Tab-separated table of C-alpha atoms in Angstrom:
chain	number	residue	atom	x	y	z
Y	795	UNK	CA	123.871	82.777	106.834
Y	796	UNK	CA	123.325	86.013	108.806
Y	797	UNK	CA	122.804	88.289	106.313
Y	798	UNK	CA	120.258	85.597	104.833
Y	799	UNK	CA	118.655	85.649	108.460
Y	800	UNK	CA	118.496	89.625	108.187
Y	801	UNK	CA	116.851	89.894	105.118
Y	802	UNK	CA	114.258	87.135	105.948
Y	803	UNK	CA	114.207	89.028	109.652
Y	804	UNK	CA	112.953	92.347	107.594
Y	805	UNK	CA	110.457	90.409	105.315
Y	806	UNK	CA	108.803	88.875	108.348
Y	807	UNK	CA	108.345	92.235	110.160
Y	808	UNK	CA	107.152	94.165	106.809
Y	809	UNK	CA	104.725	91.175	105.886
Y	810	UNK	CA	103.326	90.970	109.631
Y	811	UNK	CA	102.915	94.890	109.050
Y	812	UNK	CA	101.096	94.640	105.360
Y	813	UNK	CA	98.071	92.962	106.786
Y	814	UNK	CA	94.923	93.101	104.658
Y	815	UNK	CA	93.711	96.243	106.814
Y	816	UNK	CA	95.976	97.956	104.419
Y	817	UNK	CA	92.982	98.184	101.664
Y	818	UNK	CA	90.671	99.613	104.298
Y	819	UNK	CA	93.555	102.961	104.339
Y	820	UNK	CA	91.831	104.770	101.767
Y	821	UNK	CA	88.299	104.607	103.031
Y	822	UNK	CA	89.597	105.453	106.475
Y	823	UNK	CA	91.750	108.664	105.676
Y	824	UNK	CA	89.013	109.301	102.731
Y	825	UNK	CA	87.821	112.677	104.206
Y	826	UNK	CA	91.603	113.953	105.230
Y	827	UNK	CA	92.886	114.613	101.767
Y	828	UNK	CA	96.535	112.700	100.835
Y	829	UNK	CA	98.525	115.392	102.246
Y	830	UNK	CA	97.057	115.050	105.985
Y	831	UNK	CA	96.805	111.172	105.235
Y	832	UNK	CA	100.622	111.407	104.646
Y	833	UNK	CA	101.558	113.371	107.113
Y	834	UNK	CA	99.770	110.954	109.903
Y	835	UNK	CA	101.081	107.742	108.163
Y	836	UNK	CA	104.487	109.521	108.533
Y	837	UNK	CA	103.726	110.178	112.088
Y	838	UNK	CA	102.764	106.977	113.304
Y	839	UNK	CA	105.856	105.201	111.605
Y	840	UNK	CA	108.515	107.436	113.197
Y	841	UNK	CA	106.093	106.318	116.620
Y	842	UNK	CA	106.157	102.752	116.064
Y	843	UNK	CA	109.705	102.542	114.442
Y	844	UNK	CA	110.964	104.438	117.667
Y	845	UNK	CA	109.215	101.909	119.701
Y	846	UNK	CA	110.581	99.298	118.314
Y	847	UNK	CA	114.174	100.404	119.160
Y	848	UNK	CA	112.533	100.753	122.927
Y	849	UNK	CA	112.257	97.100	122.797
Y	850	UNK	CA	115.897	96.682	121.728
Y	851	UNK	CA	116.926	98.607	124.310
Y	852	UNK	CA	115.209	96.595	126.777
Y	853	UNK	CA	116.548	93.397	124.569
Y	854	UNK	CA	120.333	93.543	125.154
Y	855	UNK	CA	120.315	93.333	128.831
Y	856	UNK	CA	118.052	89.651	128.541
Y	857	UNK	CA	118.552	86.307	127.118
Y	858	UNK	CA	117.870	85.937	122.894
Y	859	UNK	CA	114.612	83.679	123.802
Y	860	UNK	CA	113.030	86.514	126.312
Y	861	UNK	CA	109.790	87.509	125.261
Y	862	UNK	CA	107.625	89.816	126.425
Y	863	UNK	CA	106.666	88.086	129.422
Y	864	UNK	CA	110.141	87.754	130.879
Y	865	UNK	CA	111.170	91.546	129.842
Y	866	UNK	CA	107.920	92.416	132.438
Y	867	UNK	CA	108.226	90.523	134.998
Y	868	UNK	CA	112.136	91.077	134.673
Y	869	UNK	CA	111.879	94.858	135.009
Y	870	UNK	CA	107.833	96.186	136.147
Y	871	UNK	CA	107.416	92.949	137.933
Y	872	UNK	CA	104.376	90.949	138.848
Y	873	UNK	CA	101.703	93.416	137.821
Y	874	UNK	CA	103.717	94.583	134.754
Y	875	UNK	CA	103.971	90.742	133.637
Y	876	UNK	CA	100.074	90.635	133.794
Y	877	UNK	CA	99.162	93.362	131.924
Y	878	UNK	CA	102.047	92.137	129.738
Y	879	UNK	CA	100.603	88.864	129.376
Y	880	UNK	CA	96.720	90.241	129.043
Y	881	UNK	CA	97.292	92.565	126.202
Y	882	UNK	CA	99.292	89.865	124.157
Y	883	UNK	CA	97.051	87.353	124.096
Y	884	UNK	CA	94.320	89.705	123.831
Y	885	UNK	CA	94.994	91.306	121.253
Y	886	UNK	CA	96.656	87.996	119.529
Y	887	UNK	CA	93.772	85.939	119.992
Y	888	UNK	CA	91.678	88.201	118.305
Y	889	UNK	CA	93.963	88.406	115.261
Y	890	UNK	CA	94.079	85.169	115.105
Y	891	UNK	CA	90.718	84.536	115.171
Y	892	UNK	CA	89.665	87.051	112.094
Y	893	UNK	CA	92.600	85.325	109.962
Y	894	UNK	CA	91.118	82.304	110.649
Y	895	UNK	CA	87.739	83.289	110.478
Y	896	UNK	CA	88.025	85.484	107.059
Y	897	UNK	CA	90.776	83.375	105.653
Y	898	UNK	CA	88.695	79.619	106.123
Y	899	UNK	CA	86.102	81.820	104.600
Y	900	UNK	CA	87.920	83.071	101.443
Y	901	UNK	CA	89.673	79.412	100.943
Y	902	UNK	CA	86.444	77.565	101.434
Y	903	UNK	CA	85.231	79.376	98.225
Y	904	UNK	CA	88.422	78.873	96.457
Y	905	UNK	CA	88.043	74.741	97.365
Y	906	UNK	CA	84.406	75.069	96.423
Y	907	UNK	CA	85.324	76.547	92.903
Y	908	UNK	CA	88.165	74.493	92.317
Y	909	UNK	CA	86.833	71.043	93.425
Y	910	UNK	CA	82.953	71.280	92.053
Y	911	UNK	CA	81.980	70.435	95.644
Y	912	UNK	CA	80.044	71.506	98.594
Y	913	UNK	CA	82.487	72.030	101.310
Y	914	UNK	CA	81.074	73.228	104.803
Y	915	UNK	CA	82.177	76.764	106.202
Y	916	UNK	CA	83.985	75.545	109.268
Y	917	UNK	CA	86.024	73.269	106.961
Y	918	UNK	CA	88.298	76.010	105.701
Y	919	UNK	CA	89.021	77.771	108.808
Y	920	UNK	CA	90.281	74.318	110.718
Y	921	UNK	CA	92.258	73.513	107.257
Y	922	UNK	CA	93.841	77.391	107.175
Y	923	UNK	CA	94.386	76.573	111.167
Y	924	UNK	CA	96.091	73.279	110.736
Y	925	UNK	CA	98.556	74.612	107.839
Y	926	UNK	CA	99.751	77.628	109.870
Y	927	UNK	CA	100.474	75.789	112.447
Y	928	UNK	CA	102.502	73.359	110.945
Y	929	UNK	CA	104.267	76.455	109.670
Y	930	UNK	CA	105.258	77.779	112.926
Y	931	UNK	CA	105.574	74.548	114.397
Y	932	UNK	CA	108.331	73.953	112.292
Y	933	UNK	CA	110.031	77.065	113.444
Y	934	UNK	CA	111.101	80.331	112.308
Y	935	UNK	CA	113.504	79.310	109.454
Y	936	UNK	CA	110.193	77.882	107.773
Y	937	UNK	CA	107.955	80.726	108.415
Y	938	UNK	CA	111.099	82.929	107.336
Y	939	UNK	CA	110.948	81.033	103.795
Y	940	UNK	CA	107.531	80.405	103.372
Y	941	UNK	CA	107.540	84.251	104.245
Y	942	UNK	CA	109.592	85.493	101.506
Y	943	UNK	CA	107.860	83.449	98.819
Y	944	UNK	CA	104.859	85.118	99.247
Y	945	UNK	CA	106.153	88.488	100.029
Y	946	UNK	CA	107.892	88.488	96.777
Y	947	UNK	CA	104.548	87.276	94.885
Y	948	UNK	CA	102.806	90.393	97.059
Y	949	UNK	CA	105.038	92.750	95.839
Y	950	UNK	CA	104.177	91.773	92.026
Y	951	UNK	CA	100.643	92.077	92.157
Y	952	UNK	CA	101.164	95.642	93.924
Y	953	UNK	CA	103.193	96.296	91.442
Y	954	UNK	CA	100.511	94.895	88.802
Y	955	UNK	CA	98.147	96.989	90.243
Y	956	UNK	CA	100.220	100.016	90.201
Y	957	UNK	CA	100.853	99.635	86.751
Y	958	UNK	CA	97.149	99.484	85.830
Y	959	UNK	CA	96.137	102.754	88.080
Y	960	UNK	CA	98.818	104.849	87.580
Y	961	UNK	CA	97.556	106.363	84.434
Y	962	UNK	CA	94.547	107.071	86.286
Y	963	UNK	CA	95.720	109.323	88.982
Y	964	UNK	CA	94.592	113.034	88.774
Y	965	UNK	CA	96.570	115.570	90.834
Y	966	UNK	CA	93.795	117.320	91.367
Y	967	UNK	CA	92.292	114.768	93.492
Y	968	UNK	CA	95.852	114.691	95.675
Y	969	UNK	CA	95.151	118.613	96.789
Y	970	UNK	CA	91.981	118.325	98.549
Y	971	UNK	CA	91.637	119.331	102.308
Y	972	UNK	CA	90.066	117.571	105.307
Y	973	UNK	CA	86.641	117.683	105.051
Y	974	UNK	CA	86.264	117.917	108.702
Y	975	UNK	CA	88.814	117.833	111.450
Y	976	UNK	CA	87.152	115.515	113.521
Y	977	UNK	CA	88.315	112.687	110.810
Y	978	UNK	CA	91.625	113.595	111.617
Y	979	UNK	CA	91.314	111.941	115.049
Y	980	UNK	CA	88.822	109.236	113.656
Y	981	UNK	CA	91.624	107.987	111.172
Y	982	UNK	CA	94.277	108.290	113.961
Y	983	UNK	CA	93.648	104.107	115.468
Y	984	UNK	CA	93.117	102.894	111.580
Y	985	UNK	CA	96.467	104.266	110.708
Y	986	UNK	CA	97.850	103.255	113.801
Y	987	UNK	CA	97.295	99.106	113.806
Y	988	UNK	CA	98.452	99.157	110.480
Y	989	UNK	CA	102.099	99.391	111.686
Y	990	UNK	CA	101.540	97.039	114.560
Y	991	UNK	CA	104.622	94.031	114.088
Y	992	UNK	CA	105.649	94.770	118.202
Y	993	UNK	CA	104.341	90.960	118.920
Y	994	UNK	CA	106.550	89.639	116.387
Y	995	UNK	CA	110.129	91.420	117.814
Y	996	UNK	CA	111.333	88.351	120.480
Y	997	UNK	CA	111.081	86.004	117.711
Y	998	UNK	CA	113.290	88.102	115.305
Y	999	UNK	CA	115.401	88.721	118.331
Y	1000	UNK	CA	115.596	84.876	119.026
Y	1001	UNK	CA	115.959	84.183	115.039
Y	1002	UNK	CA	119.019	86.536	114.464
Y	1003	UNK	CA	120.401	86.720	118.269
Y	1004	UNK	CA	121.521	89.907	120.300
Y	1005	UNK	CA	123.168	91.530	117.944
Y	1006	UNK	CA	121.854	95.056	118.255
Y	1007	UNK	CA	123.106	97.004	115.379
Y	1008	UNK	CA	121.360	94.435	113.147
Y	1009	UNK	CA	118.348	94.433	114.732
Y	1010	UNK	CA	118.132	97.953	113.979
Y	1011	UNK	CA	118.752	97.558	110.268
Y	1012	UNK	CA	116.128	95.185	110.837
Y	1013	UNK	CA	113.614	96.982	112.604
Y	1014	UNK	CA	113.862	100.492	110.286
Y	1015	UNK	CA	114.121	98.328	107.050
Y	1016	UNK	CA	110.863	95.779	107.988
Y	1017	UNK	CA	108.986	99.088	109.049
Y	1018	UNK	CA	110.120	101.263	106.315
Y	1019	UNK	CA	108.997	98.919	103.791
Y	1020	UNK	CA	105.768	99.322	104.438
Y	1021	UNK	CA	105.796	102.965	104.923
Y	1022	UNK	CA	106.722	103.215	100.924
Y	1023	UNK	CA	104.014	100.855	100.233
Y	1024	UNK	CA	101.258	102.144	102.122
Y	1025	UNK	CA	102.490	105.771	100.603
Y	1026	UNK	CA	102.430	104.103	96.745
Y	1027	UNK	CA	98.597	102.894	97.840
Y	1028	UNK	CA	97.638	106.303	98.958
Y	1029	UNK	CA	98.396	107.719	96.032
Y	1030	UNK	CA	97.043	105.859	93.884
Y	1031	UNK	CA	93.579	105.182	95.872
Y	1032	UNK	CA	93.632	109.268	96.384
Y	1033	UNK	CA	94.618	110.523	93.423
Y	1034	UNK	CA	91.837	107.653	91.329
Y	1035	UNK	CA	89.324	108.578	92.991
Y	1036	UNK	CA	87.615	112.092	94.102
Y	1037	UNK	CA	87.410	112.737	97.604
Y	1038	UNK	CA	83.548	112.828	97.335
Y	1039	UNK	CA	83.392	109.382	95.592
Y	1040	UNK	CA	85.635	108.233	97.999
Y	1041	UNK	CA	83.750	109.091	100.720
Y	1042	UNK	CA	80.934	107.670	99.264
Y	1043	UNK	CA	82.259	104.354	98.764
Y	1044	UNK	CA	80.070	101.279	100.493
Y	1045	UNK	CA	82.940	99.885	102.229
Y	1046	UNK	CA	86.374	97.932	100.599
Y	1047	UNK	CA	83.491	95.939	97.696
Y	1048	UNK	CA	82.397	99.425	96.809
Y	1049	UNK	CA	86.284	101.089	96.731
Y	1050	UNK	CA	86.869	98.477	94.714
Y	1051	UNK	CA	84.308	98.260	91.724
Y	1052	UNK	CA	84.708	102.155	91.927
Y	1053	UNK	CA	88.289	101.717	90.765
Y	1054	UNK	CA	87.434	98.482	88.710
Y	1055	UNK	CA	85.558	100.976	86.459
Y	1056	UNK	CA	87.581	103.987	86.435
Y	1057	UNK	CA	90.356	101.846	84.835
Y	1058	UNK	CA	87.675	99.927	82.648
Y	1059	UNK	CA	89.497	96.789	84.306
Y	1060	UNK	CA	88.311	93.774	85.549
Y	1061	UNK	CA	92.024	92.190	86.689
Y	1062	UNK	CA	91.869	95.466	89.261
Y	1063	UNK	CA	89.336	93.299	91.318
Y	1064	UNK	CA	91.269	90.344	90.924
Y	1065	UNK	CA	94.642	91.698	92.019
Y	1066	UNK	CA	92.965	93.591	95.315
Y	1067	UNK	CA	91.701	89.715	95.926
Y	1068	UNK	CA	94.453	88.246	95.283
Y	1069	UNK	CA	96.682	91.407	97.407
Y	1070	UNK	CA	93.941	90.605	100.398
Y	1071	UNK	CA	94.644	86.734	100.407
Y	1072	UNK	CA	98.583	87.156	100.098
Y	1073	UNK	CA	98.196	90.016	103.124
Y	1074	UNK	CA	96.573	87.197	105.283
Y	1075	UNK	CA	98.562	85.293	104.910
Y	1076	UNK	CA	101.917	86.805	105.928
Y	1077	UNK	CA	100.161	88.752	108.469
Y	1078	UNK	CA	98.840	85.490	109.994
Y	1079	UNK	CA	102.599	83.486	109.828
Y	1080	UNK	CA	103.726	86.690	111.647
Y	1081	UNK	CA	101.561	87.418	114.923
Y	1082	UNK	CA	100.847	83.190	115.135
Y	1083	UNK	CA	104.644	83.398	115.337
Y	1084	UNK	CA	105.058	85.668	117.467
Y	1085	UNK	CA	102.354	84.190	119.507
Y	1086	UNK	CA	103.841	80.409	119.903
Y	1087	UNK	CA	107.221	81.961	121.099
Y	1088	UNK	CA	105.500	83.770	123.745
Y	1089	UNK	CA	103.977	81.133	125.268
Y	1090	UNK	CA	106.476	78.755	124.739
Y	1091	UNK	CA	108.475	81.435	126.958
Y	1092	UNK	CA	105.522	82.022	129.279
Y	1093	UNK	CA	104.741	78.042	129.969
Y	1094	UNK	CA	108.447	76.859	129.726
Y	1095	UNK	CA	108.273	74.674	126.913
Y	1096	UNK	CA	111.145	73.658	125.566
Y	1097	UNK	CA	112.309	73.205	121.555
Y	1098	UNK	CA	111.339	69.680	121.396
Y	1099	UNK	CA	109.180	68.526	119.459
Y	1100	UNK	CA	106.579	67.230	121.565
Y	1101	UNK	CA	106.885	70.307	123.594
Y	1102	UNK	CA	106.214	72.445	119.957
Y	1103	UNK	CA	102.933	70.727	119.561
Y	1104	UNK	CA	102.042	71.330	122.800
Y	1105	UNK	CA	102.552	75.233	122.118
Y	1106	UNK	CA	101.213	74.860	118.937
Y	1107	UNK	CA	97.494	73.816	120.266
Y	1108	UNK	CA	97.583	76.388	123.459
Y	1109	UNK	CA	98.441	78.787	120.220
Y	1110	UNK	CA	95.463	77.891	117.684
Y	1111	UNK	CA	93.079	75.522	119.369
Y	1112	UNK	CA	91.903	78.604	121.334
Y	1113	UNK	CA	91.171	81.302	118.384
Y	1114	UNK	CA	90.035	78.522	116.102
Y	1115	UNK	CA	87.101	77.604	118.772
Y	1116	UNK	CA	85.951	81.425	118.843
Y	1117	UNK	CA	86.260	81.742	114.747
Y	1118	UNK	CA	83.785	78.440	114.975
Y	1119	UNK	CA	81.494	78.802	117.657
Y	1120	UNK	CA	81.273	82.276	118.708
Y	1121	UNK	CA	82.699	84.983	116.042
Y	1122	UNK	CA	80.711	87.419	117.634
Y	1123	UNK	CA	83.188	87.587	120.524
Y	1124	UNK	CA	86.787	88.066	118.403
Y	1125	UNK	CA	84.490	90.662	116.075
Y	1126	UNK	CA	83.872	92.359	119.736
Y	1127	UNK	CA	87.270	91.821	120.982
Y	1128	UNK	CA	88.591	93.947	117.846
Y	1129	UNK	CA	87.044	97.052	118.526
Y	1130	UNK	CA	89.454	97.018	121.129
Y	1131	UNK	CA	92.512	96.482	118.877
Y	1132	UNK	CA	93.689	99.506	119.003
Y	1133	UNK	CA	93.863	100.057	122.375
Y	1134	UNK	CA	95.818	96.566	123.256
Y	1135	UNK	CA	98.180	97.543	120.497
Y	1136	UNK	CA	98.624	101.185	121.964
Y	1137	UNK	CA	99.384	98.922	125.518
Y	1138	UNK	CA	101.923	96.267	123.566
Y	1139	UNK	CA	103.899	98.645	121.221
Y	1140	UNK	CA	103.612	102.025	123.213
Y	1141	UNK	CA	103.037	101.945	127.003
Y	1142	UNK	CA	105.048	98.978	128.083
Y	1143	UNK	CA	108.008	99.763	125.777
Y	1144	UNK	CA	108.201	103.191	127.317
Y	1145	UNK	CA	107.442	101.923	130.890
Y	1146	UNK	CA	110.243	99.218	130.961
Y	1147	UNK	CA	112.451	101.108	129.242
Y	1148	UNK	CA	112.077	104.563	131.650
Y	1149	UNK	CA	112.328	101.918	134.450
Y	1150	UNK	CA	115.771	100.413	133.132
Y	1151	UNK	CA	117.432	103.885	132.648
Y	1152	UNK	CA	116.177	105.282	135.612
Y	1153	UNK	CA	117.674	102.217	137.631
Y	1154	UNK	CA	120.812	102.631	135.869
Y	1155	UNK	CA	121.258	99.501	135.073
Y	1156	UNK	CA	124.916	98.379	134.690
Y	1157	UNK	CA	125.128	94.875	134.777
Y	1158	UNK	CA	124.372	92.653	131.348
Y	1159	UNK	CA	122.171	90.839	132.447
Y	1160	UNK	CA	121.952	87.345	130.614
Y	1161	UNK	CA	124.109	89.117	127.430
Y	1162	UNK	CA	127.520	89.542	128.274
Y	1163	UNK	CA	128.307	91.488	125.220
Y	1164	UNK	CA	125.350	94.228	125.571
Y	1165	UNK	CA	127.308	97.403	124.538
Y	1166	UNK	CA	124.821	99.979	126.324
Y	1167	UNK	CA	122.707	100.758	123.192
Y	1168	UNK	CA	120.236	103.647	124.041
Y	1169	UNK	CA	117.531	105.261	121.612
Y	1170	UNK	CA	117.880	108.650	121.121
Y	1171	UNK	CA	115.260	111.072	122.219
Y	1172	UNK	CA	115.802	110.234	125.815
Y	1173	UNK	CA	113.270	110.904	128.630
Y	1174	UNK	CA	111.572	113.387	126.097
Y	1175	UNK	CA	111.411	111.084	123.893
Y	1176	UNK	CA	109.685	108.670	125.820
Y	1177	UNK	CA	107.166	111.242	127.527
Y	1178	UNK	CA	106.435	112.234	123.702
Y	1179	UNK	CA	105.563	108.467	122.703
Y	1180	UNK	CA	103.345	108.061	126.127
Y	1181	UNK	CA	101.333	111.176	125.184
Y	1182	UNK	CA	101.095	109.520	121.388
Y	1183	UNK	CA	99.038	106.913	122.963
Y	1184	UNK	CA	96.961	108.540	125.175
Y	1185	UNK	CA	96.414	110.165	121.817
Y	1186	UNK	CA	95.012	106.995	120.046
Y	1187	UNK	CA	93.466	105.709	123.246
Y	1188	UNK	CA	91.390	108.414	123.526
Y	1189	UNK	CA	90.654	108.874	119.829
Y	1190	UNK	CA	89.398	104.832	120.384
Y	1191	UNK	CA	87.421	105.694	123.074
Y	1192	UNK	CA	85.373	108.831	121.323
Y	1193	UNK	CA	84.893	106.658	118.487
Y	1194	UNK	CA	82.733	104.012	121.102
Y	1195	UNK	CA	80.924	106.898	122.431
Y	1196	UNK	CA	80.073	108.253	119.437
Y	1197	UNK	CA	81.032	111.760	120.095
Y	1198	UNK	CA	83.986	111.189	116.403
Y	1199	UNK	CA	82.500	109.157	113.546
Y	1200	UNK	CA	84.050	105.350	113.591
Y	1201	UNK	CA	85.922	104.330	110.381
């Protein structure tokens, strides 16, 4: 039963992580050559694997249900807890609200197609709303299986897809340099949200309980995963295509009929679609997870099933109404992805965590069987990750100037 909860445990954080901003990697790193692209995917999965741990760290000395609410208040207190709180559902809201948004929009089509009918717009985002949260209403076991299901099916069109580019790749294409080094910084917040699965760690925790060693095997699994995935697409996207047609490229539509006709294949089209809605998908199960068990922690609700629907409708009611009425507002609020992630997955980890050790805190806390588990690196190690996301901060803020192109 545990090792069945692991594995699930490492699909959920790998499938949260494959989100369908994976397809925009290639026109993002276009002008950095695969070598740099490599070398800062690399990068920025050693950062967010490492933070990860962090929050394992800070784990063993709380209860299995703490989320990130409780872990601030716990240790930076009051103000800690709020900017806790805002960056969450900040940055969750806004996720939620471009799944539901782009993937009402994509199933509304499908339900068009398949039923010879005129179905309204808003009709497919509140049907895409109401089965996901029925999902995670039903709790983590479901989400776990519903997970794996279509994890496996994503990993078989990849693979499809791989087997109808890989003749195509040139090696020549896989030596060429930056174009400019200002792209270097420009690619840095791209690359960097596509590892974001932070939001989704208390409700592993609370799925497979404090057992730290694991977690670990579950954290460096889930994140490696998509690490040799997201290396597989860069070679193939780089190594297709010149790095002057790349750059070229109008957008993911244009990447995409450019590679359509290199391989003289229409299925290539269909399997990116196909990739896109599957990517959704387990993307969406994972934040809206990670969502309802944070504010069933923040608003005490407890696992009944009243209480569940409750959470469930403070969890989707409120991204569902932007998607609807004001889409505008969630397209704003995710220019600023980047930056709430860098505050989720980077700051607070290294804050609470530089706070605990520097406290010395002995005592276990609500886990009686915390063993002292401490990531290795110490203080330099956390000073190193802080300056990583001052890094991407920055980077996100000369891209809104306009002083670095924006990918």
């Amino acid at each position: 039963m545990q090792k069945n909860k692991t594995i699930g445990s490492m699909l959920i954080v790998a499938g949260t992580t494959i989100g369908a901003g994976m397809l925009a990697l290639p026109i993002a790193s276009a002008g950095l050559g695969f070598t740099t692209a490599l070398l800062l995917i690399l990068a920025t999965w050693v950062l967010m694997t490492y933070t990860a741990l962090l929050m394992l760290e800070l784990h063993q000395y709380a209860s299995k249900e703490a989320t990130l609410n409780t872990l601030a208040k716990r240790i930076l207190g009051k103000k800690g807890q709020y900017i806790a709180n805002f960056s969450m559902v900040f940055l969750f809201y806004a996720l939620c609200a471009a799944y539901i948004a782009g993937g009402g929009a994509q199933l509304q089509e499908k339900l068009t197609a398949l039923t010879n009918m005129e179905i309204a717009p808003q009709a497919g985002s509140v049907l895409l709303a109401v089965l996901v949260a029925t999902i995670v209403t039903l709790g983590t076991s479901t989400v776990d299986k519903l997970n794996r299901v279509l994890f496996a099916i994503k990993i078989v069109v990849l693979a499809s897809l791989f087997f109808v580019l890989t003749p195509y790749v040139r090696g020549q294409h896989l030596l060429d340099m930056p174009v400019e080094q200002g792209l270097i910084i420009s690619a840095l917040p791209v690359i960097f949200t596509s590892f974001g699965f932070h939001g989704s760690i208390p409700s592993i925790v609370k799925y497979v309980g404090l057992d730290i060693r694991t977690l670990r095997k579950v954290m460096i699994v889930g994140a490696s995963l998509p690490l040799v995935i997201y290396i597989g697409w860069q070679l193939l996207s780089q190594g297709v295509m010149a790095q002057s047609a790349l750059l070229n490229s109008e957008g993911l539509p244009g990447f995409v009929a450019s590679i359509s006709n290199i391989a003289h294949s229409p299925q290539v089209s269909t399997f990116v679609t196909l990739f896109a809605d599957l990517a959704l998908a387990t993307s969406f199960l994972g934040v809206s997870l990670g969502l309802f068990d944070f504010f069933a922690d923040a608003f005490k609700k407890r696992n009944t099933v009243s209480e569940r629907v409750i959470t469930a409708l403070i969890t989707f009611l409120p991204p569902l109404g932007f998607a609807l009425f004001y889409p505008q507002g969630f397209i704003m609020a995710l220019g600023y992805a980047a930056i709430a992630l860098v505050v989720l997955a980077i700051f607070l980890p290294v804050a609470m965590v530089w706070q605990q050790r520097k406290t010395h805190q002995t005592t276990k806390g609500d886990n009686p069987t915390a063993d002292g588990y401490q990531v290795v690196g110490g203080n330099v190690g956390l000073i190193c990750a802080g300056l990583c996301g001052v890094l991407i901060i920055s980077a996100q803020c000369l891209q809104m100037l306009g002083v670095i192109p924006a990918l």
